[in-house]
Amino acid sequence: MDNNLERILKSNLDFYMDDVFTGIPAQVVGIQKLSDGLIDVQPLVNKIFSDGSRVEFPILYSVPVIMPSTLTSAVTMPVIQGDTVFLMFSQK
C-alpha cells in the first residue's frame, strides 16, 4: 500500500513540476530593441505530453538582456540574431 501511495504522489508531483521553469535555453530571433536592452527569443525546449505529442513554445518578445556586472564593472558581449541564450524564470 505504501508503494502505491508513493507512486501516486510522485506522479502528481511530476505532473505539476512539468510547468515549473527555472531556466531553459533559447535562440535570439530579434534584436530590434537591443539598444534598449531587449531581445526577442524562441525557447528551444518544447512541451512534451504523455501521448508523445509536442507543442513549441511561442516567441517571447522584449526579454531583458542582463550581463554579469557590479557597481564598478561589467562583462559585456555582443548579441546577434541566432545566438543561444539562457532564460531564467522566477515563479515569485
XYZ file of N, CA and C in Angstrom:
276
model
N 0.833 -1.193 0.000
C 0.000 0.000 0.000
C 0.874 1.252 0.000
N 1.984 1.283 0.780
C 2.864 2.455 0.817
C 3.469 2.728 -0.556
N 3.828 1.646 -1.269
C 4.410 1.800 -2.591
C 3.417 2.451 -3.548
N 2.144 2.087 -3.444
C 1.105 2.654 -4.291
C 0.930 4.144 -3.997
N 0.895 4.532 -2.743
C 0.763 5.937 -2.356
C 1.969 6.731 -2.832
N 3.143 6.170 -2.667
C 4.363 6.847 -3.117
C 4.330 7.075 -4.624
N 3.894 6.094 -5.370
C 3.820 6.215 -6.828
C 2.808 7.294 -7.233
N 1.664 7.346 -6.563
C 0.641 8.359 -6.857
C 1.159 9.758 -6.544
N 1.801 9.920 -5.398
C 2.335 11.236 -5.021
C 3.425 11.683 -5.990
N 4.302 10.753 -6.370
C 5.365 11.097 -7.316
C 4.776 11.481 -8.665
N 3.774 10.780 -9.123
C 3.122 11.087 -10.395
C 2.508 12.482 -10.372
N 1.842 12.824 -9.281
C 1.235 14.156 -9.156
C 2.307 15.245 -9.113
N 3.359 15.017 -8.377
C 4.439 15.998 -8.288
C 5.096 16.191 -9.658
N 5.365 15.100 -10.359
C 5.958 15.190 -11.697
C 5.053 15.977 -12.641
N 3.746 15.767 -12.550
C 2.788 16.470 -13.403
C 2.858 17.978 -13.167
N 2.867 18.401 -11.918
C 2.905 19.829 -11.610
C 4.269 20.448 -11.881
N 5.332 19.703 -11.689
C 6.675 20.236 -11.923
C 6.962 20.419 -13.416
N 6.213 19.765 -14.289
C 6.394 19.943 -15.728
C 6.158 21.381 -16.165
N 5.378 22.136 -15.401
C 5.077 23.522 -15.752
C 5.881 24.534 -14.949
N 6.876 24.088 -14.209
C 7.729 24.988 -13.437
C 9.072 25.088 -14.157
N 9.434 26.292 -14.502
C 10.702 26.509 -15.190
C 11.608 27.359 -14.323
N 12.850 26.978 -14.254
C 13.842 27.818 -13.593
C 14.789 28.391 -14.624
N 15.021 27.677 -15.692
C 15.867 28.166 -16.765
C 15.854 27.213 -17.942
N 15.818 27.774 -19.147
C 15.858 26.975 -20.364
C 16.649 27.728 -21.432
N 17.230 27.001 -22.393
C 17.926 27.686 -23.482
C 16.922 28.254 -24.483
N 17.356 29.309 -25.169
C 16.528 29.925 -26.209
C 17.443 30.468 -27.297
N 16.863 30.730 -28.450
C 17.611 31.311 -29.553
C 17.121 32.739 -29.797
N 18.064 33.649 -30.012
C 17.718 35.041 -30.293
C 17.134 35.111 -31.701
N 15.899 35.644 -31.806
C 15.243 35.756 -33.108
C 15.011 37.203 -33.513
N 15.229 38.137 -32.598
C 15.046 39.544 -32.922
C 15.888 40.429 -32.028
N 16.550 41.415 -32.631
C 17.398 42.329 -31.850
C 17.050 43.790 -32.142
N 15.833 44.031 -32.613
C 15.417 45.377 -32.971
C 15.485 46.357 -31.797
N 15.289 45.883 -30.570
C 15.288 46.753 -29.388
C 16.535 46.562 -28.532
N 17.601 46.032 -29.125
C 18.814 45.745 -28.359
C 19.388 47.004 -27.719
N 19.259 48.151 -28.387
C 19.763 49.406 -27.806
C 19.031 49.754 -26.505
N 17.826 49.215 -26.324
C 17.065 49.386 -25.081
C 17.296 48.237 -24.109
N 18.177 47.283 -24.478
C 18.476 46.129 -23.627
C 17.442 45.028 -23.722
N 16.712 44.965 -24.846
C 15.649 43.973 -25.006
C 15.875 43.163 -26.283
N 15.562 41.863 -26.220
C 15.649 40.987 -27.387
C 14.410 40.109 -27.454
N 14.174 39.523 -28.618
C 13.100 38.550 -28.803
C 13.750 37.172 -28.901
N 13.175 36.184 -28.217
C 13.778 34.856 -28.169
C 12.748 33.763 -28.401
N 13.230 32.637 -28.937
C 12.414 31.435 -29.137
C 12.951 30.350 -28.215
N 12.177 29.922 -27.194
C 12.644 28.819 -26.350
C 12.962 27.587 -27.195
N 14.040 26.896 -26.838
C 14.476 25.722 -27.590
C 13.955 24.413 -27.009
N 13.262 24.481 -25.888
C 12.705 23.299 -25.239
C 11.212 23.260 -25.535
N 10.722 22.145 -26.035
C 9.305 22.003 -26.353
C 8.572 21.289 -25.234
N 7.282 21.540 -25.115
C 6.425 20.843 -24.153
C 6.091 19.486 -24.752
N 6.366 18.405 -24.008
C 6.085 17.049 -24.470
C 5.024 16.445 -23.561
N 3.953 15.978 -24.154
C 2.847 15.400 -23.400
C 3.007 13.882 -23.297
N 2.238 13.278 -22.405
C 2.368 11.837 -22.155
C 2.045 10.998 -23.383
N 1.259 11.522 -24.316
C 0.947 10.771 -25.533
C 2.029 10.917 -26.608
N 3.104 11.662 -26.278
C 4.205 11.831 -27.210
C 4.101 13.064 -28.091
N 2.964 13.754 -28.054
C 2.820 14.962 -28.875
C 3.638 16.100 -28.271
N 4.014 17.053 -29.128
C 4.855 18.174 -28.715
C 4.207 19.485 -29.106
N 4.441 20.496 -28.275
C 3.993 21.850 -28.575
C 5.191 22.770 -28.423
N 5.441 23.572 -29.456
C 6.545 24.518 -29.411
C 6.102 25.765 -28.646
N 6.947 26.234 -27.738
C 6.620 27.443 -27.004
C 6.686 28.640 -27.949
N 5.885 29.669 -27.706
C 5.879 30.840 -28.584
C 7.119 31.705 -28.391
N 7.334 32.599 -29.338
C 8.416 33.580 -29.219
C 8.101 34.505 -28.047
N 9.111 34.800 -27.255
C 8.977 35.749 -26.145
C 9.568 37.072 -26.605
N 8.762 38.134 -26.558
C 9.175 39.436 -27.052
C 9.658 40.339 -25.924
N 10.607 41.188 -26.234
C 11.111 42.219 -25.311
C 11.629 41.622 -24.005
N 12.479 40.628 -24.127
C 13.096 39.992 -22.962
C 14.338 40.801 -22.572
N 14.459 41.203 -21.308
C 15.643 41.971 -20.895
C 16.922 41.142 -21.003
N 17.976 41.785 -21.491
C 19.302 41.173 -21.558
C 20.072 41.643 -20.331
N 20.572 40.691 -19.553
C 21.336 41.022 -18.350
C 22.706 40.374 -18.477
N 23.731 41.183 -18.350
C 25.109 40.681 -18.413
C 25.720 40.789 -17.019
N 26.712 39.947 -16.709
C 27.345 39.993 -15.383
C 27.949 41.376 -15.121
N 27.597 41.947 -13.989
C 28.133 43.273 -13.662
C 28.108 43.527 -12.166
N 28.880 44.533 -11.773
C 28.882 45.034 -10.401
C 28.643 46.536 -10.486
N 28.768 47.225 -9.393
C 28.610 48.678 -9.415
C 29.725 49.368 -10.193
N 30.890 48.728 -10.294
C 32.040 49.398 -10.912
C 32.523 48.781 -12.219
N 32.006 47.610 -12.603
C 32.490 46.996 -13.841
C 31.442 46.040 -14.413
N 31.679 45.629 -15.665
C 30.746 44.709 -16.314
C 31.470 43.886 -17.367
N 30.927 42.707 -17.615
C 31.382 41.873 -18.719
C 30.267 41.934 -19.757
N 30.552 42.525 -20.906
C 29.529 42.625 -21.944
C 29.990 41.892 -23.192
N 29.024 41.355 -23.908
C 29.289 40.625 -25.140
C 28.260 41.053 -26.167
N 28.656 41.125 -27.442
C 27.663 41.468 -28.459
C 26.631 40.350 -28.592
N 25.385 40.720 -28.823
C 24.307 39.756 -29.015
C 23.821 39.913 -30.454
N 23.790 38.791 -31.197
C 23.296 38.843 -32.565
C 22.194 37.812 -32.751
N 21.401 38.011 -33.789
C 20.346 37.057 -34.111
C 20.981 35.698 -34.385
N 20.386 34.657 -33.820
C 20.908 33.302 -33.970
C 21.693 32.819 -32.764
N 22.098 33.745 -31.878
C 22.810 33.352 -30.656
C 21.912 32.497 -29.770
N 22.534 31.622 -29.003
C 21.817 30.871 -27.978
C 22.018 31.588 -26.654
N 20.927 31.780 -25.928
C 20.974 32.453 -24.628
C 20.287 31.562 -23.593
N 20.441 31.925 -22.337
C 19.823 31.183 -21.239
C 18.732 32.041 -20.623
N 17.516 31.542 -20.596
C 16.392 32.268 -19.999
C 16.229 31.837 -18.549
N 16.169 32.794 -17.656
C 15.931 32.499 -16.237
C 14.527 32.962 -15.883
N 13.796 32.119 -15.167
C 12.433 32.420 -14.770
C 12.324 32.470 -13.254
N 11.430 33.294 -12.781
C 11.141 33.362 -11.357
C 9.651 33.115 -11.176
N 9.300 32.189 -10.320
C 7.880 31.889 -10.075
C 7.274 32.861 -9.069
N 8.095 33.665 -8.430
C 7.597 34.574 -7.397
C 7.688 35.997 -7.857
